Amino acid sequence: MLPLNLPNVLTVVRILLVPVLVVALLGETGNDLLAAIVFAAASATDALDGYLARSRNSITSFGKLMDPIADKLLVIAALFALVSLDRLQAWIAMVIVTRELAVTVTRMAATAQGVIIPAAGLGKLKTMVQVAAIFFLIAFDPTPLWVDLLVYAAVAVTVVSGIDYFFGLRRMLREAEERRAAKHHLDAEDPEAARTSH
């Protein structure tokens, strides 16, 4: 059941704003200003829900899992819309989307094994650069040179953070497996204690 607290509500709101963003960008009466405002508001909920969760000590497994997924839905939707509007090269979108989907799938697989992976520092930097690049791509048409450079920086940080994530994931899965093996060994040595602990 969904733990109903303000940070989790903000995460859900961010997900609900995704179709609003797509309609604002791709609708018959496409409105860049509205799209930029919606994207900025949705992105702001990311920083706010994380701050509230930490300050109120209300960090939940739902939040750890769904917060990064909500970020990825927002970014991917915006990227596809920008590609369809010919404001972004398709290969850039595919590099970012491939990394985001790979991370999401492996995060879910790790969660299924009882390993919850919170967002790392490099991952947060990646999100900030991506959000800034996408916001300015929405706000400017055509884009100035500095926005194009920011987009390439976002691609670079995305790739580096993806490599860092997968190395960290491998380490965490190995540690989780070692803990399970150690527990199994202790249970085998003292079956009576194992029965009373269950």
Short mmCIF file of N, CA and C in Angstrom, two decimals, residues 85-184:
data_model
loop_
_atom_site.label_atom_id
_atom_site.label_comp_id
_atom_site.label_asym_id
_atom_site.label_seq_id
_atom_site.Cartn_x
_atom_site.Cartn_y
_atom_site.Cartn_z
N LEU A 85 9.84 17.54 -32.42
CA LEU A 85 9.76 18.94 -32.85
C LEU A 85 11.03 19.40 -33.56
N ASP A 86 11.98 18.46 -33.77
CA ASP A 86 13.26 18.76 -34.42
C ASP A 86 14.09 19.79 -33.66
N ARG A 87 13.96 19.77 -32.35
CA ARG A 87 14.77 20.67 -31.51
C ARG A 87 15.94 19.93 -30.87
N LEU A 88 15.96 18.62 -31.03
CA LEU A 88 17.01 17.81 -30.41
C LEU A 88 17.35 16.66 -31.35
N GLN A 89 18.64 16.38 -31.50
CA GLN A 89 19.06 15.27 -32.34
C GLN A 89 18.66 13.94 -31.71
N ALA A 90 18.19 13.03 -32.54
CA ALA A 90 17.66 11.76 -32.03
C ALA A 90 18.72 10.95 -31.30
N TRP A 91 19.98 11.00 -31.76
CA TRP A 91 21.01 10.18 -31.11
C TRP A 91 21.27 10.63 -29.68
N ILE A 92 21.15 11.93 -29.43
CA ILE A 92 21.33 12.44 -28.07
C ILE A 92 20.24 11.90 -27.16
N ALA A 93 19.00 11.97 -27.66
CA ALA A 93 17.88 11.45 -26.87
C ALA A 93 18.05 9.96 -26.60
N MET A 94 18.51 9.21 -27.60
CA MET A 94 18.64 7.76 -27.43
C MET A 94 19.73 7.40 -26.43
N VAL A 95 20.83 8.13 -26.41
CA VAL A 95 21.88 7.88 -25.42
C VAL A 95 21.33 8.07 -24.01
N ILE A 96 20.62 9.17 -23.81
CA ILE A 96 20.07 9.47 -22.49
C ILE A 96 18.99 8.48 -22.10
N VAL A 97 18.07 8.20 -23.04
CA VAL A 97 16.96 7.29 -22.75
C VAL A 97 17.46 5.88 -22.47
N THR A 98 18.45 5.40 -23.25
CA THR A 98 18.99 4.06 -23.04
C THR A 98 19.58 3.93 -21.64
N ARG A 99 20.32 4.94 -21.23
CA ARG A 99 20.90 4.92 -19.88
C ARG A 99 19.81 4.91 -18.82
N GLU A 100 18.79 5.77 -18.99
CA GLU A 100 17.72 5.87 -17.99
C GLU A 100 16.93 4.57 -17.89
N LEU A 101 16.60 3.96 -19.03
CA LEU A 101 15.84 2.72 -18.99
C LEU A 101 16.66 1.58 -18.40
N ALA A 102 17.94 1.53 -18.74
CA ALA A 102 18.81 0.48 -18.20
C ALA A 102 18.90 0.59 -16.68
N VAL A 103 19.05 1.81 -16.20
CA VAL A 103 19.13 2.03 -14.75
C VAL A 103 17.81 1.67 -14.08
N THR A 104 16.68 2.05 -14.69
CA THR A 104 15.38 1.77 -14.10
C THR A 104 15.13 0.28 -14.00
N VAL A 105 15.43 -0.46 -15.08
CA VAL A 105 15.19 -1.90 -15.08
C VAL A 105 16.06 -2.59 -14.04
N THR A 106 17.34 -2.24 -13.99
CA THR A 106 18.23 -2.88 -13.01
C THR A 106 17.88 -2.48 -11.59
N ARG A 107 17.39 -1.25 -11.40
CA ARG A 107 16.97 -0.82 -10.06
C ARG A 107 15.79 -1.66 -9.59
N MET A 108 14.85 -1.91 -10.50
CA MET A 108 13.69 -2.73 -10.14
C MET A 108 14.11 -4.16 -9.83
N ALA A 109 15.05 -4.69 -10.63
CA ALA A 109 15.55 -6.04 -10.40
C ALA A 109 16.25 -6.13 -9.04
N ALA A 110 17.02 -5.10 -8.72
CA ALA A 110 17.71 -5.08 -7.42
C ALA A 110 16.70 -4.99 -6.28
N THR A 111 15.65 -4.19 -6.47
CA THR A 111 14.62 -4.06 -5.45
C THR A 111 13.94 -5.41 -5.21
N ALA A 112 13.71 -6.16 -6.27
CA ALA A 112 13.10 -7.48 -6.14
C ALA A 112 13.97 -8.42 -5.30
N GLN A 113 15.27 -8.15 -5.27
CA GLN A 113 16.19 -8.96 -4.45
C GLN A 113 16.39 -8.35 -3.07
N GLY A 114 15.62 -7.32 -2.77
CA GLY A 114 15.71 -6.68 -1.45
C GLY A 114 16.80 -5.64 -1.33
N VAL A 115 17.34 -5.20 -2.46
CA VAL A 115 18.39 -4.18 -2.45
C VAL A 115 17.81 -2.87 -3.00
N ILE A 116 17.65 -1.89 -2.12
CA ILE A 116 17.14 -0.58 -2.52
C ILE A 116 18.33 0.34 -2.76
N ILE A 117 18.40 0.92 -3.97
CA ILE A 117 19.55 1.75 -4.34
C ILE A 117 19.12 3.21 -4.38
N PRO A 118 19.52 4.02 -3.39
CA PRO A 118 19.17 5.44 -3.42
C PRO A 118 19.99 6.18 -4.47
N ALA A 119 19.52 7.35 -4.85
CA ALA A 119 20.23 8.15 -5.86
C ALA A 119 21.59 8.57 -5.31
N ALA A 120 22.63 8.41 -6.12
CA ALA A 120 23.99 8.79 -5.71
C ALA A 120 24.25 10.25 -6.10
N GLY A 121 25.37 10.77 -5.59
CA GLY A 121 25.70 12.17 -5.86
C GLY A 121 25.87 12.47 -7.34
N LEU A 122 26.56 11.57 -8.06
CA LEU A 122 26.76 11.78 -9.48
C LEU A 122 25.45 11.69 -10.24
N GLY A 123 24.56 10.81 -9.78
CA GLY A 123 23.25 10.69 -10.39
C GLY A 123 22.43 11.96 -10.22
N LYS A 124 22.57 12.59 -9.05
CA LYS A 124 21.84 13.84 -8.80
C LYS A 124 22.39 14.96 -9.68
N LEU A 125 23.71 14.99 -9.86
CA LEU A 125 24.31 15.99 -10.76
C LEU A 125 23.81 15.77 -12.18
N LYS A 126 23.75 14.51 -12.60
CA LYS A 126 23.24 14.17 -13.93
C LYS A 126 21.83 14.70 -14.13
N THR A 127 20.98 14.48 -13.11
CA THR A 127 19.60 14.95 -13.20
C THR A 127 19.53 16.47 -13.32
N MET A 128 20.35 17.17 -12.54
CA MET A 128 20.35 18.64 -12.58
C MET A 128 20.76 19.16 -13.95
N VAL A 129 21.81 18.58 -14.53
CA VAL A 129 22.28 19.04 -15.84
C VAL A 129 21.27 18.71 -16.92
N GLN A 130 20.69 17.50 -16.85
CA GLN A 130 19.66 17.13 -17.82
C GLN A 130 18.46 18.07 -17.74
N VAL A 131 18.01 18.34 -16.53
CA VAL A 131 16.84 19.21 -16.34
C VAL A 131 17.11 20.60 -16.89
N ALA A 132 18.29 21.14 -16.60
CA ALA A 132 18.64 22.48 -17.10
C ALA A 132 18.68 22.48 -18.62
N ALA A 133 19.29 21.46 -19.22
CA ALA A 133 19.40 21.40 -20.69
C ALA A 133 18.02 21.31 -21.33
N ILE A 134 17.17 20.46 -20.78
CA ILE A 134 15.83 20.28 -21.36
C ILE A 134 14.99 21.54 -21.19
N PHE A 135 15.10 22.18 -20.03
CA PHE A 135 14.34 23.41 -19.80
C PHE A 135 14.69 24.47 -20.84
N PHE A 136 15.98 24.66 -21.09
CA PHE A 136 16.39 25.69 -22.04
C PHE A 136 16.08 25.28 -23.49
N LEU A 137 16.06 23.96 -23.77
CA LEU A 137 15.65 23.51 -25.09
C LEU A 137 14.17 23.83 -25.34
N ILE A 138 13.38 23.73 -24.27
CA ILE A 138 11.97 24.07 -24.37
C ILE A 138 11.78 25.58 -24.49
N ALA A 139 12.56 26.33 -23.70
CA ALA A 139 12.37 27.78 -23.62
C ALA A 139 12.90 28.53 -24.84
N PHE A 140 13.93 27.99 -25.49
CA PHE A 140 14.54 28.69 -26.63
C PHE A 140 14.33 27.92 -27.94
N ASP A 141 13.84 28.60 -28.94
CA ASP A 141 13.70 28.01 -30.27
C ASP A 141 13.87 29.11 -31.31
N PRO A 142 15.02 29.13 -32.03
CA PRO A 142 16.13 28.18 -31.99
C PRO A 142 17.00 28.38 -30.75
N THR A 143 17.85 27.40 -30.49
CA THR A 143 18.67 27.45 -29.28
C THR A 143 19.98 28.17 -29.54
N PRO A 144 20.46 28.98 -28.57
CA PRO A 144 21.78 29.61 -28.70
C PRO A 144 22.88 28.57 -28.47
N LEU A 145 24.11 28.93 -28.79
CA LEU A 145 25.24 28.01 -28.71
C LEU A 145 25.42 27.46 -27.30
N TRP A 146 25.25 28.30 -26.28
CA TRP A 146 25.51 27.84 -24.92
C TRP A 146 24.52 26.76 -24.49
N VAL A 147 23.32 26.79 -25.04
CA VAL A 147 22.36 25.72 -24.74
C VAL A 147 22.81 24.42 -25.40
N ASP A 148 23.30 24.51 -26.65
CA ASP A 148 23.81 23.31 -27.33
C ASP A 148 24.97 22.69 -26.55
N LEU A 149 25.85 23.54 -26.03
CA LEU A 149 26.98 23.03 -25.23
C LEU A 149 26.49 22.38 -23.94
N LEU A 150 25.44 22.95 -23.35
CA LEU A 150 24.87 22.38 -22.13
C LEU A 150 24.27 21.00 -22.42
N VAL A 151 23.67 20.84 -23.59
CA VAL A 151 23.11 19.55 -23.99
C VAL A 151 24.22 18.50 -24.10
N TYR A 152 25.34 18.86 -24.71
CA TYR A 152 26.45 17.91 -24.83
C TYR A 152 27.03 17.58 -23.46
N ALA A 153 27.05 18.56 -22.57
CA ALA A 153 27.51 18.30 -21.20
C ALA A 153 26.57 17.31 -20.51
N ALA A 154 25.28 17.45 -20.77
CA ALA A 154 24.30 16.53 -20.18
C ALA A 154 24.54 15.10 -20.67
N VAL A 155 24.86 14.95 -21.95
CA VAL A 155 25.16 13.62 -22.50
C VAL A 155 26.38 13.02 -21.81
N ALA A 156 27.43 13.84 -21.65
CA ALA A 156 28.66 13.35 -21.03
C ALA A 156 28.41 12.91 -19.58
N VAL A 157 27.71 13.73 -18.82
CA VAL A 157 27.43 13.39 -17.42
C VAL A 157 26.53 12.17 -17.33
N THR A 158 25.60 12.04 -18.27
CA THR A 158 24.71 10.89 -18.29
C THR A 158 25.50 9.59 -18.46
N VAL A 159 26.44 9.58 -19.40
CA VAL A 159 27.24 8.38 -19.65
C VAL A 159 28.12 8.06 -18.44
N VAL A 160 28.80 9.07 -17.92
CA VAL A 160 29.70 8.84 -16.77
C VAL A 160 28.93 8.34 -15.56
N SER A 161 27.78 8.96 -15.27
CA SER A 161 26.99 8.56 -14.11
C SER A 161 26.42 7.16 -14.29
N GLY A 162 26.12 6.79 -15.54
CA GLY A 162 25.63 5.43 -15.80
C GLY A 162 26.69 4.39 -15.50
N ILE A 163 27.91 4.66 -15.91
CA ILE A 163 29.02 3.74 -15.61
C ILE A 163 29.22 3.62 -14.11
N ASP A 164 29.19 4.77 -13.41
CA ASP A 164 29.34 4.78 -11.96
C ASP A 164 28.22 3.99 -11.28
N TYR A 165 27.00 4.15 -11.78
CA TYR A 165 25.85 3.45 -11.20
C TYR A 165 26.02 1.94 -11.29
N PHE A 166 26.41 1.45 -12.47
CA PHE A 166 26.50 0.00 -12.65
C PHE A 166 27.64 -0.61 -11.84
N PHE A 167 28.74 0.12 -11.66
CA PHE A 167 29.79 -0.37 -10.77
C PHE A 167 29.29 -0.42 -9.33
N GLY A 168 28.56 0.63 -8.91
CA GLY A 168 28.00 0.65 -7.57
C GLY A 168 26.97 -0.43 -7.35
N LEU A 169 26.14 -0.67 -8.37
CA LEU A 169 25.12 -1.72 -8.28
C LEU A 169 25.77 -3.09 -8.10
N ARG A 170 26.81 -3.36 -8.89
CA ARG A 170 27.49 -4.65 -8.77
C ARG A 170 28.05 -4.86 -7.37
N ARG A 171 28.61 -3.77 -6.81
CA ARG A 171 29.18 -3.88 -5.46
C ARG A 171 28.08 -4.15 -4.42
N MET A 172 26.94 -3.44 -4.54
CA MET A 172 25.86 -3.60 -3.58
C MET A 172 25.23 -4.99 -3.67
N LEU A 173 25.07 -5.51 -4.89
CA LEU A 173 24.52 -6.85 -5.05
C LEU A 173 25.47 -7.90 -4.48
N ARG A 174 26.78 -7.69 -4.67
CA ARG A 174 27.76 -8.63 -4.13
C ARG A 174 27.70 -8.62 -2.59
N GLU A 175 27.58 -7.42 -2.01
CA GLU A 175 27.51 -7.31 -0.55
C GLU A 175 26.24 -7.96 -0.02
N ALA A 176 25.12 -7.77 -0.74
CA ALA A 176 23.86 -8.38 -0.32
C ALA A 176 23.95 -9.90 -0.37
N GLU A 177 24.59 -10.42 -1.41
CA GLU A 177 24.77 -11.86 -1.54
C GLU A 177 25.66 -12.40 -0.43
N GLU A 178 26.71 -11.65 -0.07
CA GLU A 178 27.59 -12.07 1.02
C GLU A 178 26.85 -12.10 2.35
N ARG A 179 25.95 -11.11 2.56
CA ARG A 179 25.16 -11.09 3.80
C ARG A 179 24.22 -12.30 3.85
N ARG A 180 23.58 -12.61 2.71
CA ARG A 180 22.68 -13.77 2.68
C ARG A 180 23.45 -15.07 2.92
N ALA A 181 24.64 -15.15 2.33
CA ALA A 181 25.46 -16.36 2.51
C ALA A 181 25.89 -16.50 3.97
N ALA A 182 26.26 -15.38 4.59
CA ALA A 182 26.68 -15.42 5.99
C ALA A 182 25.52 -15.83 6.90
N LYS A 183 24.33 -15.29 6.60
CA LYS A 183 23.16 -15.65 7.41
C LYS A 183 22.82 -17.13 7.24
N HIS A 184 22.90 -17.61 6.00
CA HIS A 184 22.63 -19.02 5.75
C HIS A 184 23.63 -19.90 6.49
#
